[in-house]
Amino acid sequence: MPPFWIVIRQLVEIEEQMATSKKVITREEWEKRLNDVKIRKEDMNKLVMNFLVTEGYVEAAEKFRMESGTEPDIDLATITDRMAVKKAVQCGNVEDAIEKVNDLNPEILDTNPQLFFHLQQQRLIELIRNGKVEEALEFAQEELAPRGEENQSFLEELERTVALLAFEDVSNCPVGELMDISQRLKTASEVNAAILTSQSHEKDPKLPSLLKMLIWAQNQLDEKATYPRINDLSNATLEDPTV
Amino acid sequence: MPSATVNNHRPSELLSRLASSEPEVKLRALREVKNQIIGNRTKKLSFLKLGAVPAVAGILADSADDVIDCNNNNCNVNNNINNILVQSAAALGSFACGFDAGVQAVLDAGAFPNLLRLLSNSNEKVVDAGARALRMIYQSKLAPKYDFLQQKNMEFLISLLNSENENVSGLGASIITNSCETSLEQKALFDAGILRRLNSLLECGSLSQKDASLESLASIFKNNSEVVSKFAGPEIERPLGSIIDLLKDRYPRTRLLACMCLIVIRSTSPNLLQDIGIKSKLIHILIELLDDPGQVGDEAPFAFSSLIAQKEDLQKLALEANAIDKLHHHLQKGSLHPRRYEGILLALADMCSKLESCRSKFLSLQVLNLVTDALTVDSADVRTAACICLKSVTRSIKNLSAGYFINEMVVVPLVQLFLDPSTSVQVAALGAISNVVVDFTTHKCIFVQCGGMKQLVQLATSMESAVRSNALWALKNFVFLADNRLKESVFSELTASLLSSLICDPEPSVQEQALALVRNLVDGCINSVEFMFAEDGLILGAIGRQLQSTVKAEIGIQGMYALCNVASGNEFHKEAVMHQLFPQMVDKNQSFMINFLQSNDSQLRTATVWTIVNLTCRSSPGAFGRLVKLRNAGIVSQIKNMVNDPCVDVKVIKFMFWSFFFIFFFTFLINLISIFVEQLRVRTVLGQSMAFGDN
């Protein structure tokens, strides 16, 4: 029945057209729509404060508090303490960092065996870095070996760390990454996260996840429309839509 | 060379500095003790052994007194004292953190009341340290029990919970979690309005406050449906909403505690939280929490077990959510923390406890190999859990009959665990073997060859009643439907005297299993009945005595079935049973048979009826005499009352009546015939005499 086939073909063509032709939104249209979105100033300020607090920029947070009147959701003094701990680990003063954490809240290391082990491991690494072989061995035996007995995965990590002692050139050995500065940063961020958690605070600032959501939403939208996209996140410039 | 500073850190040296009269030296020593023991169990123990706890507690006591003495005097002095208070409280708190020996030492040193005094200190840091230390103590079972029923205690608790300081309010919650046990205490806490406060902490408290109130809510709800229904009552807009919301919390520990709290509510009030949505949500969250590398992941499988235990619907849902695959996956990873290892095995045990579909999944994934590996690990708890898991999986009749479990891989390590130093492992291993030895006629020799049978007999004489009872259980299953040769070897190993003494064991569970073993031993061919008559019928006498005196239905059931099997033998055997049922010196009391027939336990009634059936079986010549005895004891009329008993099979009763009828009828017939024969003889004699007379 020819008329029937004609109808079907027409329908299919319309469908195809709809699928291929994306909606185009011009810059003016887009900006007009953006202008209609209202975001409260206080919310923006809170977002900034959250970033400063979580990342530990205490002076900036203090200034921002005075200028914008935004109250941080945490005692700013604790940020100073937290940053001092973080910095101590980053500089390799692990023992100092442990004492500071314990002053801040003795529960953190008492209830977090993994973090405690990693700090002790970092201490061992620093002893090896400073060439204190005998002290390192004694420390590994007295402080770390009992932790290895309690936990198999600790034992494996301990073995890897002690292996450092077997090499002449530690930075070029199979376990050399332990000596790297990134290991310190890893441990430091672990302590930082644990302190934040103990203060009922998120481990990560909200701003990065907001940006992630922006990118995700743009990717979703790309399938349906052409619009002024933000590619340069740091300047948030709108690109002209490519038709 | 070890440096001098390391020596300076030695515990003994530190301890002597604690005793210094210089406040500065003392403070530094305190701080160092604290820093050495935090997170370090071995250090805690070595300081404990050196007597550090009484030393620190002494410093705390002295300084707490000093605070009062020099109140408002000298700010500097007080500052120093406060530092000492903070450090000593923190050290004591760390001794008590997750370490029962430490808690005991802190309590023994009399530090508890002094820590309480710190809560009313004007310095926030001192209050904080004191509350934290007390919270650590209240996380242990050794903490002094808090009496909620005293008015002033309840007021103090409310003041703690209302505190702005999160350690103080957390302490309040920990006290509830620790000490709230009875329904009276739960009710008192509810009446005092504590739940409202805990609920508000759930909704807007800090992380630790949320966690603490979830735990204490669970302890107030536990097994108290009245409190739960009031808390989730109609006057609340969204019942349990605050707890359900926390299932989505970003902290794994909070999610776990919310799950645990809801599981308690579910098991307390079976009408709450029954929709499929919440069930599968709980399952999914708990499975996901297994991935947590820390303590939460260790505890998650235990919570999962408590959710699905005994609940087929949840086990089915969990199977659909691939729970067995996930648990298997974690087990495969190896090098597990013992607590997590144990939890995963127990979760698998609960998954496989009821549904054959779960067991097939378990076997198809070859999880069995990993579980048998766990039988030989260091931790006793893990070995126990592995046995419990095996026990659960070996309930699969299909695979048992296929002989899937009776191989060296399973049997040999299990038998080795019979001699495990830990009683709980022994008991669990016996439990598992009890299932494994059931119903496999061809492979039983493996068990005998590896010495399993002899060991079971030895364990039947263990000092631990649980071991005795489980060993008998395993033997019972071992001789179930076994051939006579095997039974003979078991019996000669056991001996009549041991068996009869086990029947009279002080522990009822042992008595029950011993009687059940006799029941299975005697079951089957007539030769096995002869076991009962070894050593002048020692065993039979023991059964009779036990039946006379017992008040427990379980023991009655097994004893009656044992006698029932004996009564299936020949005339001599039946009479011997009668002798036990109706001893010569009958006192005025009615026969225990009547009590059994009137028992609430349908199994006991059935067992007794079957024994009577075997005794009065119409093919045996002595049946009539026994029937008369039974009638005289009032048992026949008791059975007549049981025609409408819904639990005892009507066919059995009808069959028995036919037996009775036949016996009476034939006896009547025989009497008739004998009268007729007598008359005939008389007539013949008369006829003869007449004939003689005629002659």
mmCIF file of N, CA, C and O in Angstrom, chain A residues 152-200:
data_model
loop_
_atom_site.group_PDB
_atom_site.id
_atom_site.type_symbol
_atom_site.label_atom_id
_atom_site.label_comp_id
_atom_site.label_asym_id
_atom_site.label_seq_id
_atom_site.Cartn_x
_atom_site.Cartn_y
_atom_site.Cartn_z
ATOM 1 N N GLN A 152 47.909 -7.666 58.790
ATOM 2 C CA GLN A 152 48.720 -8.227 57.709
ATOM 3 C C GLN A 152 49.143 -7.167 56.689
ATOM 4 O O GLN A 152 50.293 -7.150 56.252
ATOM 5 N N SER A 153 48.231 -6.255 56.358
ATOM 6 C CA SER A 153 48.583 -5.288 55.316
ATOM 7 C C SER A 153 49.632 -4.302 55.831
ATOM 8 O O SER A 153 50.460 -3.806 55.067
ATOM 9 N N PHE A 154 49.614 -4.033 57.144
ATOM 10 C CA PHE A 154 50.654 -3.194 57.730
ATOM 11 C C PHE A 154 52.011 -3.884 57.597
ATOM 12 O O PHE A 154 53.022 -3.256 57.305
ATOM 13 N N LEU A 155 51.983 -5.188 57.819
ATOM 14 C CA LEU A 155 53.232 -5.946 57.761
ATOM 15 C C LEU A 155 53.852 -5.828 56.371
ATOM 16 O O LEU A 155 55.058 -5.607 56.222
ATOM 17 N N GLU A 156 52.994 -5.937 55.340
ATOM 18 C CA GLU A 156 53.503 -5.838 53.980
ATOM 19 C C GLU A 156 54.115 -4.457 53.720
ATOM 20 O O GLU A 156 55.187 -4.331 53.129
ATOM 21 N N GLU A 157 53.413 -3.427 54.204
ATOM 22 C CA GLU A 157 53.931 -2.071 54.006
ATOM 23 C C GLU A 157 55.241 -1.881 54.765
ATOM 24 O O GLU A 157 56.162 -1.216 54.284
ATOM 25 N N LEU A 158 55.289 -2.464 55.960
ATOM 26 C CA LEU A 158 56.503 -2.357 56.763
ATOM 27 C C LEU A 158 57.675 -3.010 56.038
ATOM 28 O O LEU A 158 58.789 -2.462 55.980
ATOM 29 N N GLU A 159 57.422 -4.178 55.463
ATOM 30 C CA GLU A 159 58.489 -4.880 54.743
ATOM 31 C C GLU A 159 59.011 -4.045 53.581
ATOM 32 O O GLU A 159 60.213 -3.946 53.353
ATOM 33 N N ARG A 160 58.064 -3.411 52.885
ATOM 34 C CA ARG A 160 58.453 -2.551 51.768
ATOM 35 C C ARG A 160 59.337 -1.398 52.247
ATOM 36 O O ARG A 160 60.323 -1.037 51.611
ATOM 37 N N THR A 161 58.943 -0.844 53.408
ATOM 38 C CA THR A 161 59.686 0.310 53.914
ATOM 39 C C THR A 161 61.079 -0.091 54.374
ATOM 40 O O THR A 161 62.072 0.591 54.084
ATOM 41 N N VAL A 162 61.139 -1.200 55.108
ATOM 42 C CA VAL A 162 62.441 -1.641 55.620
ATOM 43 C C VAL A 162 63.376 -2.003 54.466
ATOM 44 O O VAL A 162 64.608 -1.862 54.574
ATOM 45 N N ALA A 163 62.766 -2.413 53.332
ATOM 46 C CA ALA A 163 63.562 -2.756 52.160
ATOM 47 C C ALA A 163 64.440 -1.580 51.717
ATOM 48 O O ALA A 163 65.488 -1.774 51.105
ATOM 49 N N LEU A 164 64.020 -0.372 52.062
ATOM 50 C CA LEU A 164 64.814 0.818 51.714
ATOM 51 C C LEU A 164 66.249 0.705 52.241
ATOM 52 O O LEU A 164 67.190 1.205 51.628
ATOM 53 N N LEU A 165 66.376 0.046 53.387
ATOM 54 C CA LEU A 165 67.686 -0.050 54.024
ATOM 55 C C LEU A 165 68.649 -0.920 53.221
ATOM 56 O O LEU A 165 69.861 -0.846 53.393
ATOM 57 N N ALA A 166 68.095 -1.735 52.344
ATOM 58 C CA ALA A 166 68.943 -2.682 51.619
ATOM 59 C C ALA A 166 69.617 -2.051 50.410
ATOM 60 O O ALA A 166 70.492 -2.651 49.809
ATOM 61 N N PHE A 167 69.190 -0.856 50.056
ATOM 62 C CA PHE A 167 69.721 -0.273 48.824
ATOM 63 C C PHE A 167 70.701 0.862 49.109
ATOM 64 O O PHE A 167 70.507 1.633 50.054
ATOM 65 N N GLU A 168 71.722 0.918 48.248
ATOM 66 C CA GLU A 168 72.694 2.007 48.352
ATOM 67 C C GLU A 168 72.039 3.322 47.944
ATOM 68 O O GLU A 168 72.038 4.298 48.672
ATOM 69 N N ASP A 169 71.441 3.277 46.737
ATOM 70 C CA ASP A 169 70.817 4.478 46.201
ATOM 71 C C ASP A 169 69.306 4.348 46.361
ATOM 72 O O ASP A 169 68.624 3.751 45.547
ATOM 73 N N VAL A 170 68.799 4.894 47.461
ATOM 74 C CA VAL A 170 67.396 4.650 47.798
ATOM 75 C C VAL A 170 66.434 5.275 46.802
ATOM 76 O O VAL A 170 65.335 4.767 46.590
ATOM 77 N N SER A 171 66.847 6.395 46.180
ATOM 78 C CA SER A 171 65.876 7.060 45.310
ATOM 79 C C SER A 171 65.667 6.289 44.007
ATOM 80 O O SER A 171 64.668 6.474 43.321
ATOM 81 N N ASN A 172 66.627 5.396 43.665
ATOM 82 C CA ASN A 172 66.481 4.640 42.420
ATOM 83 C C ASN A 172 66.197 3.162 42.656
ATOM 84 O O ASN A 172 66.514 2.328 41.827
ATOM 85 N N CYS A 173 65.637 2.839 43.795
ATOM 86 C CA CYS A 173 65.345 1.435 44.061
ATOM 87 C C CYS A 173 63.856 1.179 43.823
ATOM 88 O O CYS A 173 63.079 2.120 43.666
ATOM 89 N N PRO A 174 63.469 -0.101 43.765
ATOM 90 C CA PRO A 174 62.057 -0.416 43.447
ATOM 91 C C PRO A 174 61.048 0.224 44.416
ATOM 92 O O PRO A 174 59.908 0.433 44.040
ATOM 93 N N VAL A 175 61.464 0.475 45.645
ATOM 94 C CA VAL A 175 60.525 1.089 46.588
ATOM 95 C C VAL A 175 60.875 2.556 46.799
ATOM 96 O O VAL A 175 60.499 3.159 47.802
ATOM 97 N N GLY A 176 61.583 3.115 45.826
ATOM 98 C CA GLY A 176 62.076 4.482 45.950
ATOM 99 C C GLY A 176 60.994 5.530 46.121
ATOM 100 O O GLY A 176 61.241 6.583 46.718
ATOM 101 N N GLU A 177 59.795 5.237 45.626
ATOM 102 C CA GLU A 177 58.741 6.265 45.717
ATOM 103 C C GLU A 177 58.416 6.618 47.172
ATOM 104 O O GLU A 177 57.871 7.684 47.442
ATOM 105 N N LEU A 178 58.763 5.702 48.106
ATOM 106 C CA LEU A 178 58.519 6.006 49.517
ATOM 107 C C LEU A 178 59.344 7.217 49.970
ATOM 108 O O LEU A 178 58.948 7.950 50.867
ATOM 109 N N MET A 179 60.534 7.372 49.346
ATOM 110 C CA MET A 179 61.419 8.468 49.738
ATOM 111 C C MET A 179 60.983 9.785 49.099
ATOM 112 O O MET A 179 61.450 10.839 49.473
ATOM 113 N N ASP A 180 60.101 9.672 48.132
ATOM 114 C CA ASP A 180 59.692 10.850 47.391
ATOM 115 C C ASP A 180 58.912 11.813 48.290
ATOM 116 O O ASP A 180 58.297 11.411 49.273
ATOM 117 N N ILE A 181 58.947 13.061 47.885
ATOM 118 C CA ILE A 181 58.246 14.082 48.654
ATOM 119 C C ILE A 181 56.728 13.825 48.601
ATOM 120 O O ILE A 181 55.978 14.162 49.521
ATOM 121 N N SER A 182 56.289 13.157 47.523
ATOM 122 C CA SER A 182 54.850 12.897 47.394
ATOM 123 C C SER A 182 54.342 11.987 48.513
ATOM 124 O O SER A 182 53.171 12.049 48.890
ATOM 125 N N GLN A 183 55.239 11.140 49.034
ATOM 126 C CA GLN A 183 54.841 10.277 50.155
ATOM 127 C C GLN A 183 54.502 11.131 51.377
ATOM 128 O O GLN A 183 53.522 10.887 52.081
ATOM 129 N N ARG A 184 55.321 12.158 51.619
ATOM 130 C CA ARG A 184 55.038 13.079 52.721
ATOM 131 C C ARG A 184 53.688 13.754 52.515
ATOM 132 O O ARG A 184 52.887 13.866 53.440
ATOM 133 N N LEU A 185 53.473 14.215 51.286
ATOM 134 C CA LEU A 185 52.222 14.925 51.009
ATOM 135 C C LEU A 185 51.020 13.996 51.215
ATOM 136 O O LEU A 185 49.985 14.401 51.739
ATOM 137 N N LYS A 186 51.205 12.735 50.807
ATOM 138 C CA LYS A 186 50.133 11.749 50.972
ATOM 139 C C LYS A 186 49.789 11.585 52.463
ATOM 140 O O LYS A 186 48.624 11.632 52.862
ATOM 141 N N THR A 187 50.853 11.405 53.264
ATOM 142 C CA THR A 187 50.632 11.241 54.702
ATOM 143 C C THR A 187 50.015 12.508 55.278
ATOM 144 O O THR A 187 49.082 12.442 56.098
ATOM 145 N N ALA A 188 50.522 13.660 54.849
ATOM 146 C CA ALA A 188 50.012 14.923 55.390
ATOM 147 C C ALA A 188 48.529 15.084 55.076
ATOM 148 O O ALA A 188 47.748 15.503 55.938
ATOM 149 N N SER A 189 48.133 14.716 53.866
ATOM 150 C CA SER A 189 46.721 14.921 53.540
ATOM 151 C C SER A 189 45.846 13.903 54.278
ATOM 152 O O SER A 189 44.697 14.182 54.605
ATOM 153 N N GLU A 190 46.423 12.747 54.583
ATOM 154 C CA GLU A 190 45.668 11.764 55.372
ATOM 155 C C GLU A 190 45.403 12.294 56.787
ATOM 156 O O GLU A 190 44.300 12.172 57.318
ATOM 157 N N VAL A 191 46.440 12.906 57.377
ATOM 158 C CA VAL A 191 46.268 13.486 58.719
ATOM 159 C C VAL A 191 45.260 14.630 58.643
ATOM 160 O O VAL A 191 44.363 14.741 59.490
ATOM 161 N N ASN A 192 45.414 15.460 57.638
ATOM 162 C CA ASN A 192 44.512 16.595 57.476
ATOM 163 C C ASN A 192 43.058 16.122 57.405
ATOM 164 O O ASN A 192 42.180 16.656 58.093
ATOM 165 N N ALA A 193 42.824 15.085 56.604
ATOM 166 C CA ALA A 193 41.463 14.564 56.450
ATOM 167 C C ALA A 193 40.935 14.016 57.774
ATOM 168 O O ALA A 193 39.774 14.240 58.128
ATOM 169 N N ALA A 194 41.810 13.329 58.520
ATOM 170 C CA ALA A 194 41.365 12.735 59.788
ATOM 171 C C ALA A 194 40.992 13.821 60.792
ATOM 172 O O ALA A 194 40.004 13.694 61.519
ATOM 173 N N ILE A 195 41.784 14.893 60.804
ATOM 174 C CA ILE A 195 41.466 15.979 61.732
ATOM 175 C C ILE A 195 40.143 16.628 61.332
ATOM 176 O O ILE A 195 39.274 16.863 62.178
ATOM 177 N N LEU A 196 39.977 16.869 60.053
ATOM 178 C CA LEU A 196 38.725 17.474 59.585
ATOM 179 C C LEU A 196 37.531 16.598 59.959
ATOM 180 O O LEU A 196 36.511 17.089 60.434
ATOM 181 N N THR A 197 37.668 15.285 59.741
ATOM 182 C CA THR A 197 36.571 14.385 60.083
ATOM 183 C C THR A 197 36.266 14.451 61.575
ATOM 184 O O THR A 197 35.104 14.477 61.970
ATOM 185 N N SER A 198 37.320 14.517 62.387
ATOM 186 C CA SER A 198 37.085 14.557 63.841
ATOM 187 C C SER A 198 36.377 15.855 64.232
ATOM 188 O O SER A 198 35.765 15.933 65.276
ATOM 189 N N GLN A 199 36.481 16.865 63.369
ATOM 190 C CA GLN A 199 35.782 18.122 63.660
ATOM 191 C C GLN A 199 34.447 18.186 62.923
ATOM 192 O O GLN A 199 33.882 19.277 62.754
ATOM 193 N N SER A 200 33.967 17.036 62.467
ATOM 194 C CA SER A 200 32.700 16.944 61.749
ATOM 195 C C SER A 200 32.688 17.832 60.524
ATOM 196 O O SER A 200 31.687 18.449 60.183
#
